[in-house]
XYZ file of C-alpha atoms in Angstrom:
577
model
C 58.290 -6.365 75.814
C 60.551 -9.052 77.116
C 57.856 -10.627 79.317
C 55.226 -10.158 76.623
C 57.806 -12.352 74.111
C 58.209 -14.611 77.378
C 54.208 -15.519 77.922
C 53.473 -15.805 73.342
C 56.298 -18.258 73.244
C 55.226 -20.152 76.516
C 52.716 -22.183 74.492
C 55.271 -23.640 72.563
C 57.068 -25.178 75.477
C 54.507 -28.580 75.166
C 52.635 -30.299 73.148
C 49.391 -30.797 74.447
C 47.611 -30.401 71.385
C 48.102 -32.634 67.651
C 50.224 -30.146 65.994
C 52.235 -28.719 69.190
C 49.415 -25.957 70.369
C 47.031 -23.899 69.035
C 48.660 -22.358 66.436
C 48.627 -25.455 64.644
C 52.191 -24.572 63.715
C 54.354 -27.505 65.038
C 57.291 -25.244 67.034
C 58.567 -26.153 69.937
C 60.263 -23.190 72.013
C 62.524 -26.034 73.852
C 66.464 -25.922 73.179
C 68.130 -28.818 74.866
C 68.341 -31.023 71.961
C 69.625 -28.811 68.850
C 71.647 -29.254 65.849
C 74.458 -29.731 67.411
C 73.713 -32.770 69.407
C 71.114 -34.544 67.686
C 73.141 -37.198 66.464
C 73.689 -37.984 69.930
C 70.021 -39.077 70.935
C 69.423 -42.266 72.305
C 66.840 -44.704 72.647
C 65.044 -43.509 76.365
C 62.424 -46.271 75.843
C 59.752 -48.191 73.667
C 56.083 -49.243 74.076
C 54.715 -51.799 72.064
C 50.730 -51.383 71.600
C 50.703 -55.326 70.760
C 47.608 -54.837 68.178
C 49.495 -54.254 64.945
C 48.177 -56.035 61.956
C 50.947 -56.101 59.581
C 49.061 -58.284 56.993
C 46.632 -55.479 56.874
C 48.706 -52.932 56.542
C 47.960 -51.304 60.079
C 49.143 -48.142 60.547
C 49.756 -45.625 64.170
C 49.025 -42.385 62.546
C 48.166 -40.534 65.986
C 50.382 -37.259 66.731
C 50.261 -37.947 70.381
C 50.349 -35.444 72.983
C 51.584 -35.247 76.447
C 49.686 -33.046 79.195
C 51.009 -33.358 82.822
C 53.707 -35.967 82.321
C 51.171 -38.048 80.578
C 51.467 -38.931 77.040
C 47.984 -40.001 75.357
C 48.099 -42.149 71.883
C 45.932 -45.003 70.038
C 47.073 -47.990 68.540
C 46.101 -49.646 65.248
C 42.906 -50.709 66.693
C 42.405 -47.592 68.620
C 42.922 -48.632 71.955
C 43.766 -45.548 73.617
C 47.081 -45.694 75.693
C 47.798 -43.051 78.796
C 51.726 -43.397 79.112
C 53.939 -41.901 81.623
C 56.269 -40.035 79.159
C 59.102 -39.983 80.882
C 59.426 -43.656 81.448
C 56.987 -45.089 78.979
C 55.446 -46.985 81.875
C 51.708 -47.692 80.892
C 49.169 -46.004 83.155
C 45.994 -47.462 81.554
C 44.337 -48.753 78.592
C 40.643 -48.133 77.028
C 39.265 -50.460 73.900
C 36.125 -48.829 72.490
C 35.424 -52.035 70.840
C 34.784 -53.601 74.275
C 32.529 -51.389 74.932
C 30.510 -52.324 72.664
C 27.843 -55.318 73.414
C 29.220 -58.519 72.231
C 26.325 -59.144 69.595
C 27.293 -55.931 67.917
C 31.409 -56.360 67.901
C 31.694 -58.323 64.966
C 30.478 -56.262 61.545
C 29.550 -53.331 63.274
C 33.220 -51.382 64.385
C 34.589 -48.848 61.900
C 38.031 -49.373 62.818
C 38.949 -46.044 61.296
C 42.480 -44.266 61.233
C 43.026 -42.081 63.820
C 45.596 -38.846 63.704
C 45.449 -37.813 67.334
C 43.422 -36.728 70.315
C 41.978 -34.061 72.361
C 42.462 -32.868 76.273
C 40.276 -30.819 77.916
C 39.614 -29.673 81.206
C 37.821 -27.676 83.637
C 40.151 -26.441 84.869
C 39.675 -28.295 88.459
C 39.113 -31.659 88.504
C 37.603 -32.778 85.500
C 40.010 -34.056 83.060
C 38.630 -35.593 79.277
C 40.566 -36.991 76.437
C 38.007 -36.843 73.421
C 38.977 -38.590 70.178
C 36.679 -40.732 67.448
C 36.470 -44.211 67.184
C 34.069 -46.077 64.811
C 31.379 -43.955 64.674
C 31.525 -42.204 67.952
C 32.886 -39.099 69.709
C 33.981 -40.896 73.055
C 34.620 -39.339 76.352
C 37.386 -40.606 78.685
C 38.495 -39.838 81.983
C 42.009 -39.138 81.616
C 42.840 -40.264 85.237
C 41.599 -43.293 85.201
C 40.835 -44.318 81.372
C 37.131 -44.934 81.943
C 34.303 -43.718 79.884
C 32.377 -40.916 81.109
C 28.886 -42.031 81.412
C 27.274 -38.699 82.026
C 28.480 -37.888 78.083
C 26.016 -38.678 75.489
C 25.052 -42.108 75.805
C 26.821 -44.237 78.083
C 30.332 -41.851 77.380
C 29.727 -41.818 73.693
C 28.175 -39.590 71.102
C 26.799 -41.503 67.586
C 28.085 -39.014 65.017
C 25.078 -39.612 62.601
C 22.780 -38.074 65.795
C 21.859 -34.900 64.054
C 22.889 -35.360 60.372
C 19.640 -34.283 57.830
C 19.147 -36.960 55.686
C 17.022 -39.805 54.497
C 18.888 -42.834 55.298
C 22.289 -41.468 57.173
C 22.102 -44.178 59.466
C 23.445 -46.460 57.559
C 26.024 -44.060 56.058
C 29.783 -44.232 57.046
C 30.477 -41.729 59.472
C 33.564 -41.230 60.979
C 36.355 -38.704 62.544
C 39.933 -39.552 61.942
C 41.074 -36.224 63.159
C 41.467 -35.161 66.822
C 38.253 -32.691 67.965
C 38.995 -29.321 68.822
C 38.006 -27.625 72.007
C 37.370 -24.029 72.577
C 36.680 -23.182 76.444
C 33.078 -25.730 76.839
C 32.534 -26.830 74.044
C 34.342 -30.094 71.462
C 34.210 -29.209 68.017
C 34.250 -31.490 65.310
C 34.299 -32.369 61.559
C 33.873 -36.008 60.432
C 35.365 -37.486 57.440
C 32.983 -39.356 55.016
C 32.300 -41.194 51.908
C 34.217 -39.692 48.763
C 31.182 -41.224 46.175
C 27.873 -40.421 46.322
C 26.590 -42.553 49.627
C 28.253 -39.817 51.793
C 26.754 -38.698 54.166
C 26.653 -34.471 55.444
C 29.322 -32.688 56.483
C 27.881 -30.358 58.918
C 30.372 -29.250 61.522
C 28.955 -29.471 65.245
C 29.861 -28.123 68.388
C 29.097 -30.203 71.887
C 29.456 -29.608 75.113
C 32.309 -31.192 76.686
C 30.316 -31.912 79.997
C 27.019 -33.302 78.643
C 27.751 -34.351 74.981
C 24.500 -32.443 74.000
C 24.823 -30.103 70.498
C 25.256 -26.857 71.246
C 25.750 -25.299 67.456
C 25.955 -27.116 63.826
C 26.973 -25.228 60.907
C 24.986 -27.025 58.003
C 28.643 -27.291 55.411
C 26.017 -27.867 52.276
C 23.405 -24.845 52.445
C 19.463 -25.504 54.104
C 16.826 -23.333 52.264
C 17.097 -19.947 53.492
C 20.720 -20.388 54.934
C 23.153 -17.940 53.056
C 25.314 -20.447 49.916
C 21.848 -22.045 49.212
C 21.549 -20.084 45.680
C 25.217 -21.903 44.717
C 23.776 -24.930 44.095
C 21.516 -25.519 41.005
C 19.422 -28.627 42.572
C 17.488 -26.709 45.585
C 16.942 -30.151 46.958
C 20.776 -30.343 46.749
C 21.123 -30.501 50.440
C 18.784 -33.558 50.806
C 21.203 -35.961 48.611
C 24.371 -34.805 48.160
C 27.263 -35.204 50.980
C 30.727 -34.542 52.101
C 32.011 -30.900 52.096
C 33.523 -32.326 55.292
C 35.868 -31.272 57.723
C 38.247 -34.629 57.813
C 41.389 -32.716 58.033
C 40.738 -30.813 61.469
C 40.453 -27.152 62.103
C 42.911 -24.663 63.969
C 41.336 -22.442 66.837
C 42.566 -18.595 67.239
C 41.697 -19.038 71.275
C 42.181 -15.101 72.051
C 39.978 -14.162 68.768
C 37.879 -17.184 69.611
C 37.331 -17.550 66.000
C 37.229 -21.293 64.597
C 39.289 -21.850 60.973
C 38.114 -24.943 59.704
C 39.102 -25.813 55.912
C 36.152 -28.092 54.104
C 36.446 -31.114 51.582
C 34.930 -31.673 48.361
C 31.084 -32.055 47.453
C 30.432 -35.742 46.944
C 30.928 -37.831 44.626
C 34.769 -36.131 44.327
C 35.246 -36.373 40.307
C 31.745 -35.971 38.951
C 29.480 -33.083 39.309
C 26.802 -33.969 37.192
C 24.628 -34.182 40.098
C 25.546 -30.702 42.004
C 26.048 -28.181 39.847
C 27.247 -25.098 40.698
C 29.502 -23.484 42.377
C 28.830 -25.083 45.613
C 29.391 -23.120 48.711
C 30.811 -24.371 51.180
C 32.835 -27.114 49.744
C 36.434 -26.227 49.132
C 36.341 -23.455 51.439
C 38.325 -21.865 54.279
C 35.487 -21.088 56.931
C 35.959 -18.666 60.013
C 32.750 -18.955 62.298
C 32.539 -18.138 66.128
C 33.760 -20.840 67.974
C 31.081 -20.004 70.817
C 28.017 -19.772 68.311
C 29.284 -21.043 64.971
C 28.022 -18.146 63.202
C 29.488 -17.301 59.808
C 32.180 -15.255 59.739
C 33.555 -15.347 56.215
C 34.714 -17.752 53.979
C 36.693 -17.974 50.889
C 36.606 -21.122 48.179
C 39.855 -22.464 47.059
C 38.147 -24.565 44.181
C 34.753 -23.978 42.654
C 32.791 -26.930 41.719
C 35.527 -29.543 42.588
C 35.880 -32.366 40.429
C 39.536 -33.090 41.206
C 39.264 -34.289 44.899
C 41.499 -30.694 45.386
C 39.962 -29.872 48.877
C 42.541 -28.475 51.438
C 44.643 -31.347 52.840
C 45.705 -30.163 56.527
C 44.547 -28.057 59.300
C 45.466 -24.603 58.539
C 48.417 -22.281 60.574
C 48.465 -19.264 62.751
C 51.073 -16.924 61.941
C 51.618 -13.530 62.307
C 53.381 -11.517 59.122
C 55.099 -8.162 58.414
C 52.951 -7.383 55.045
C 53.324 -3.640 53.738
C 55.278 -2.771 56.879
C 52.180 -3.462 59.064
C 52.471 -6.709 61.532
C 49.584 -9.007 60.255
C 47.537 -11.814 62.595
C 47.184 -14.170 59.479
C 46.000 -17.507 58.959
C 48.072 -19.787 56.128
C 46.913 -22.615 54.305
C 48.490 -25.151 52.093
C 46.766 -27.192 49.197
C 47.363 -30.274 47.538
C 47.833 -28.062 44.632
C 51.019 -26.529 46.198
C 49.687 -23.215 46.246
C 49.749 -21.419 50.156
C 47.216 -18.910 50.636
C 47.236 -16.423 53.073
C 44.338 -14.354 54.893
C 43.856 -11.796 57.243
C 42.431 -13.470 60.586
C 39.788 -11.210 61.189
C 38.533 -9.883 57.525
C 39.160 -12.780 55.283
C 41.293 -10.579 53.001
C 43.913 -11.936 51.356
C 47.186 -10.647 51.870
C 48.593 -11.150 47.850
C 46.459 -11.249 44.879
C 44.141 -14.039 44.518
C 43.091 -14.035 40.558
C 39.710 -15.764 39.135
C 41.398 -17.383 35.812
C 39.219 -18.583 32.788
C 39.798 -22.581 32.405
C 38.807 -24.995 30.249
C 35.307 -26.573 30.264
C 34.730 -28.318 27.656
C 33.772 -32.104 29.424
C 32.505 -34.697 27.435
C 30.530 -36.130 30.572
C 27.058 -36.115 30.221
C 25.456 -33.536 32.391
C 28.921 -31.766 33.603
C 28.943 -28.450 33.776
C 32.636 -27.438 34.652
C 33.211 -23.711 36.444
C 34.139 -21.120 33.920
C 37.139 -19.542 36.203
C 39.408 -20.434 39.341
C 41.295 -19.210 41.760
C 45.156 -18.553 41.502
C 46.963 -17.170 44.155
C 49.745 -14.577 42.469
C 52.054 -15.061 45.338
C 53.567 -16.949 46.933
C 54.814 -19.162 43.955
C 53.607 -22.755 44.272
C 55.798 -25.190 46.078
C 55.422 -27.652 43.687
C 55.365 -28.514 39.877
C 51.377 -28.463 39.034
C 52.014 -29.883 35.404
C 53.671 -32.651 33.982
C 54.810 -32.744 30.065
C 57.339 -34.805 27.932
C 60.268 -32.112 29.233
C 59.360 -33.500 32.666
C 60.155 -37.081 32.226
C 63.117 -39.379 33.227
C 66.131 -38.596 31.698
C 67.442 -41.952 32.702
C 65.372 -44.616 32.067
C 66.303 -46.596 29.172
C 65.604 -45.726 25.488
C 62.437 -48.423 25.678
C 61.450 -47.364 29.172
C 61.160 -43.494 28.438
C 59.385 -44.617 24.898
C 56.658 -46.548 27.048
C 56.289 -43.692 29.255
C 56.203 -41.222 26.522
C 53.459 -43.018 24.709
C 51.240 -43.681 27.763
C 51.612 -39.528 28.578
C 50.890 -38.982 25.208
C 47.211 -40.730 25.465
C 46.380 -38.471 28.425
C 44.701 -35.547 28.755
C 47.491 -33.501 30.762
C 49.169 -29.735 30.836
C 47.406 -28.332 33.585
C 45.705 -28.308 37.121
C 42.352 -27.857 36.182
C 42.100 -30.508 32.943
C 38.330 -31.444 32.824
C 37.807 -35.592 33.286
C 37.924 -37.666 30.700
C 37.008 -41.418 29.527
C 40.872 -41.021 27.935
C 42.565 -40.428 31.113
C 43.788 -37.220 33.033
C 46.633 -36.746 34.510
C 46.244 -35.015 38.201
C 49.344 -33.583 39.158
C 50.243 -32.597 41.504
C 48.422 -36.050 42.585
C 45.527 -36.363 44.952
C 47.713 -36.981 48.018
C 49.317 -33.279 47.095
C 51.221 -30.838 47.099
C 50.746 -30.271 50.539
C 50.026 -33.291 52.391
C 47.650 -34.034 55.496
C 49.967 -33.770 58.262
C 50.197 -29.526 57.126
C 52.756 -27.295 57.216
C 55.000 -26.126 60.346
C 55.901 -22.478 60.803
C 58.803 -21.183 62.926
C 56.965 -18.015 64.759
C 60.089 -15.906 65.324
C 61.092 -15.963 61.837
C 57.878 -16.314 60.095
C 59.382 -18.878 57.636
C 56.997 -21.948 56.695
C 58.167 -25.570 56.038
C 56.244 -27.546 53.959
C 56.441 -31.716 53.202
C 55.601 -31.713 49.691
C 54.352 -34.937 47.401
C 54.780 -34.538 43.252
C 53.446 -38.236 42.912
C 50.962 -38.156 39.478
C 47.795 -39.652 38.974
C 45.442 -40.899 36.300
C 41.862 -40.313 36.621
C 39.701 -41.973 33.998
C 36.135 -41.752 33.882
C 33.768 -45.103 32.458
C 29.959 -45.361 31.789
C 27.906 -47.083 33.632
C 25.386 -49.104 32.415
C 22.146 -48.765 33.498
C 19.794 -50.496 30.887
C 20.048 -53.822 31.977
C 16.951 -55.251 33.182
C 18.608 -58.933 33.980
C 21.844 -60.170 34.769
C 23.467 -63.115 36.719
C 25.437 -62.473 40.384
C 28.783 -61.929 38.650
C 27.825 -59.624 36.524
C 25.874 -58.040 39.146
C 29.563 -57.849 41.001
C 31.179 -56.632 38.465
C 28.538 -53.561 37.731
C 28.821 -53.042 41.702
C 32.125 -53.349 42.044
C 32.692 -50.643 39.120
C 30.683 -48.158 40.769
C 31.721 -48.550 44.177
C 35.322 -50.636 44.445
C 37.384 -49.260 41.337
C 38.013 -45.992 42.187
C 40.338 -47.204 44.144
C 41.575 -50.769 43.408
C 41.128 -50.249 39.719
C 39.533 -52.258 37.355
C 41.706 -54.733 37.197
C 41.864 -55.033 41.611
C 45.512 -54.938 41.261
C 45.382 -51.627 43.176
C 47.956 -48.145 42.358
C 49.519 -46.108 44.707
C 48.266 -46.161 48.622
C 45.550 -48.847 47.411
C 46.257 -52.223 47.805
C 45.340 -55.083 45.369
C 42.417 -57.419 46.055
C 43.854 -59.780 43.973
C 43.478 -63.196 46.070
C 41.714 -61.933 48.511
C 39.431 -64.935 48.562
C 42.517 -66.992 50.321
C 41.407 -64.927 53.652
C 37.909 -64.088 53.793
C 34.715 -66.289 53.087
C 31.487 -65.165 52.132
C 30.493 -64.255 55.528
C 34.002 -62.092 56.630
C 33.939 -60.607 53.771
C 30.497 -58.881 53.977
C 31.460 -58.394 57.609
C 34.496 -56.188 55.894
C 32.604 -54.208 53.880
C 29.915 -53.313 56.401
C 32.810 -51.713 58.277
C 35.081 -50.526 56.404
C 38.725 -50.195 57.554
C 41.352 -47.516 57.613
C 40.877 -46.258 54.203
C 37.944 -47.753 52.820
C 35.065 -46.516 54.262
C 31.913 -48.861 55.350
C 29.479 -50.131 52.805
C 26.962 -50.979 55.240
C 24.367 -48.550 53.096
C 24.070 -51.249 50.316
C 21.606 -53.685 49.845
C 22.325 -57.372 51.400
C 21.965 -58.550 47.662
C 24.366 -56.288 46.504
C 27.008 -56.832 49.106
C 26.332 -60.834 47.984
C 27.295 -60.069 44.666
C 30.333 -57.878 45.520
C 31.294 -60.592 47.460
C 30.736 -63.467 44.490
C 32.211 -61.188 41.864
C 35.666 -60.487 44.020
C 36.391 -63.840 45.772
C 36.132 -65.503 42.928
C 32.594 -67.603 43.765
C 32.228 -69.395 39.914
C 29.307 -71.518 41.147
C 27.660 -68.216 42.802
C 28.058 -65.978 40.240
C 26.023 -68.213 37.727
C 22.830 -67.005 39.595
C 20.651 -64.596 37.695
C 18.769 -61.768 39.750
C 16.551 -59.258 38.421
C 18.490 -55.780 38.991
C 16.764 -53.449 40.991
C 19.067 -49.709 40.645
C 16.253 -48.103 42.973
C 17.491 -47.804 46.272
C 15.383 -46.716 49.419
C 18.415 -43.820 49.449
C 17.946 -40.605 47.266
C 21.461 -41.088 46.512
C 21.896 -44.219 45.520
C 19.393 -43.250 41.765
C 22.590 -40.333 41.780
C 25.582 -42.013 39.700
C 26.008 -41.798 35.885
C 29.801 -42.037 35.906
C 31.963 -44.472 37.567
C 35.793 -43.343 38.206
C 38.723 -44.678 38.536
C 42.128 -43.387 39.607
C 45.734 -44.927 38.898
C 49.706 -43.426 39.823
C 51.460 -42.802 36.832
């Protein structure tokens, strides 16, 4: 029994994988520094990456691991760094952007977050470090820090290559978790556009030698594939996106059984467009990691209009329930519930009731899901509603009176409050409850430790107008930048919570840059590159501010050569409270 205990726990005496190992679970068996002596750490040493860009808000959000001695991390503009971890001594650099041909540098890099990276090997000499950057799955030689050229093309793999729809191309596609690997084969989600230009979120599996697809598990239902009847719109599949795997996926290596949690249907807050109940958005799926057959699945949220898709990689843990040792698999939402399942069924291990909620939506063409799922235990981690009781004490008589009235104009009281042209107030907010770095579980005693977030949002819901046969470039902006820009920097570009205001923005970027910007993306904001040049030229008139340029009249065109783009009849926008 003792050497049994010995070899479990000997996986948590590294971290060669984001999240510590396989489990997902964060635990490190090591005891030299404790509680007792924390205090007493020093600084060993410091690297400096040298790319920040503070005035953009750059941000390191890798989980680095360390395999061999070596520690492997990216930078802000995902250069990826092979440090010897004892001494922080640099072993090599690799910059996918030179990589790419010098024509195609400027306007054409996603320069996407990035949350960690992969290592595999053969288990001889062939050692790979596999992580995402701009729009490709790269392959690098972790000896040396040089592309692989026999993967894909050149060491690369496009992550559009494979994706079923008319116009994906052109469609931001990205990964800003780290790949999994099971034995062969690099398995990957992608994360996506949140409106309705995103692209699929099929999950594909390729192998680690060759970079050619070896499985893809189609996340929005093909005719014929089982979750097809969920959808209303049988050509559902050919338009609609996301129901993507951006969070990453945890691997049960001895079951060899992939858990990989899925995002919301696009566009996140209206469902006009997909009704139904839409399998598999929301869900927890368990496929074979070797085949990517369907296992089983279960839906946290049906028909998602709340952007209230599982926010982290879920946990391996293994639970005394009804005096029987469980294998289990635990996942935390942003709605601060955790659910637990058995690994191999699906079963839940506590009650999971379908509850009646309100859908009465006064969005044309919404059809809101008559019932959801509530977990009975464990209790939520978090408050999921937030009422007059639940303001400030403190602030001042005219402070709490301000807040009071601007709650009172809200829609608010519950988790699943349809959207409204009022205002609703999401709370817990869309970065959680449970947010995307997950939960860590301590394996001997079973107990999990969550970081929580009770931040609140508004989400309020505007028309857009779509009768308008004439218009000059600013008003062209100002249409585009409603149904593409405000979501997030609000209709007044002065920004809210993790989105930053735009206000100005014409003291750093000319016509030309700017375009440049939007064709990429950065970080956060996903690439535009799908629009129309026109329409990027009005963006661009309507937001820096171009007086002389928006004067121009245009004939608008809403027909794009994308099904999508004929999809949107509601424009949303989201504020903190």
């Amino acid at each position: 029994m003792f050497s049994c205990k010995n070899n479990e726990l000997s996986k948590y005496n590294g971290w060669e994988k984001a999240h510590g190992n396989s489990d997902g679970n964060k635990y490190s068996f090591l005891s030299e520094i404790d509680p007792n002596n924390v205090q007493q750490l020093q600084v060993a040493w410091e690297f400096h990456t040298g790319d920040a860009d503070t005035a953009a808000h750059s941000q390191i959000q890798c989980n680095p691991i360390i395999v061999n001695g070596t520690m492997y991390c990216t930078s802000p503009q995902l250069k990826l760094f092979a440090l010897d971890a004892a001494t922080g001594k640099q072993k090599w650099v690799f910059s996918p952007f030179d990589s790419i041909p010098g024509a195609q540098r400027v306007g054409h890099f996603i320069l996407n977050n990035n949350r960690g990276v992969t290592y595999w090997t053969d288990g001889k000499d062939d050692e790979r470090i596999f992580y995402v950057a701009d729009s490709y799955l790269q392959a690098i030689d972790a000896r040396s820090g040089k592309l692989i050229q026999s993967f894909g093309n050149g060491g690369k793999v496009d992550l559009h290559s494979g994706l079923q729809m008319e116009g994906v191309q052109s469609l931001f596609v990205t990964a800003t978790s780290p790949p999994s690997v099971y034995k062969g084969l690099v398995i990957t989600g992608t994360r996506v556009s949140e409106a309705m230009d995103a692209a699929p979120g099929d999950i594909r599996a390729y192998d680690a030698r060759t970079g050619k697809i070896v499985w893809q598990f189609h996340t929005i239902p093909h005719p014929g594939e089982p979750g097809f009847e969920t959808w209303e719109d049988h050509d559902a599949w050919k338009m609609v996106g996301g129901a993507n795997n951006w969070m990453g996926m945890t691997i049960d290596e001895q079951r060899g059984i992939a858990y990989i949690p899925l995002g919301s249907a696009s566009m996140d807050f209206y469902g006009g467009k997909r009704r139904g109940s839409n399998l598999y958005a929301d869900c927890l799926l368990a496929v074979d990691a070797a085949t990517g057959k369907h296992l089983w699945h279960f839906q946290y949220i049906h028909h998602d209009t709340w952007d209230k898709d599982p926010s982290s990689p879920p946990v391996l843990i293994t639970v005394t329930h009804d005096g029987k040792k469980i294998d289990a698999i635990a996942q935390t939402s942003k709605n601060g519930y955790i659910y637990l399942f058995n690994r191999d069924t699906g079963a839940p291990l506590f009650p999971i009731k379908e509850t009646p909620v309100d859908t009465t939506s006064e969005l044309v063409g919404e059809k809101i899901w008559p019932t959801q799922p509530i977990p009975q235990k464990p209790t939520p981690f978090v408050r999921q509603s937030l009422l007059e009781k639940d303001l400030n004490p403190y602030l001042s008589p005219d402070e709490y009176a301000d807040v009071r009235n601007k709650l009172q104009s809200y829609h608010t009281g519950n988790l699943f409050m349809p959207q409204s042209k009022e205002g609703t107030i999401i709370f817990p907010g869309f970065d959680g409850g449970g947010e995307w770095g997950g939960p860590a579980v301590d394996p001997e005693t079973g107990i999990l430790y969550v970081n929580a977030n009770e931040m609140a949002w508004i989400l309020k819901m505007f028309d857009v107008d779509s009768t308008k046969q004439q218009e000059n470039l600013g008003q062209a902006g100002l249409r585009l930048y409603n149904q593409n820009c405000m979501s997030c920097h609000g209709p007044d570009r002065k920004g809210s919570g993790n989105y930053p205001s735009i206000l100005g923005v014409e003291s750093k970027y000319d016509p030309r840059t700017f375009v440049e910007f939007i064709n990429t993306g950065r970080r956060m904001m996903p690439s535009f590159g799908h629009l129309s040049q026109d329409d990027k030229d009005a963006i661009a008139a309507y937001v820096l501010s171009l007086q002389k340029e928006q004067q121009k009249n245009i004939q608008v065109n809403y027909r794009r050569s994308i099904p999508f783009a004929e999809f949107p009849t509601r424009s949303p926008v989201t504020t903190s409270f």
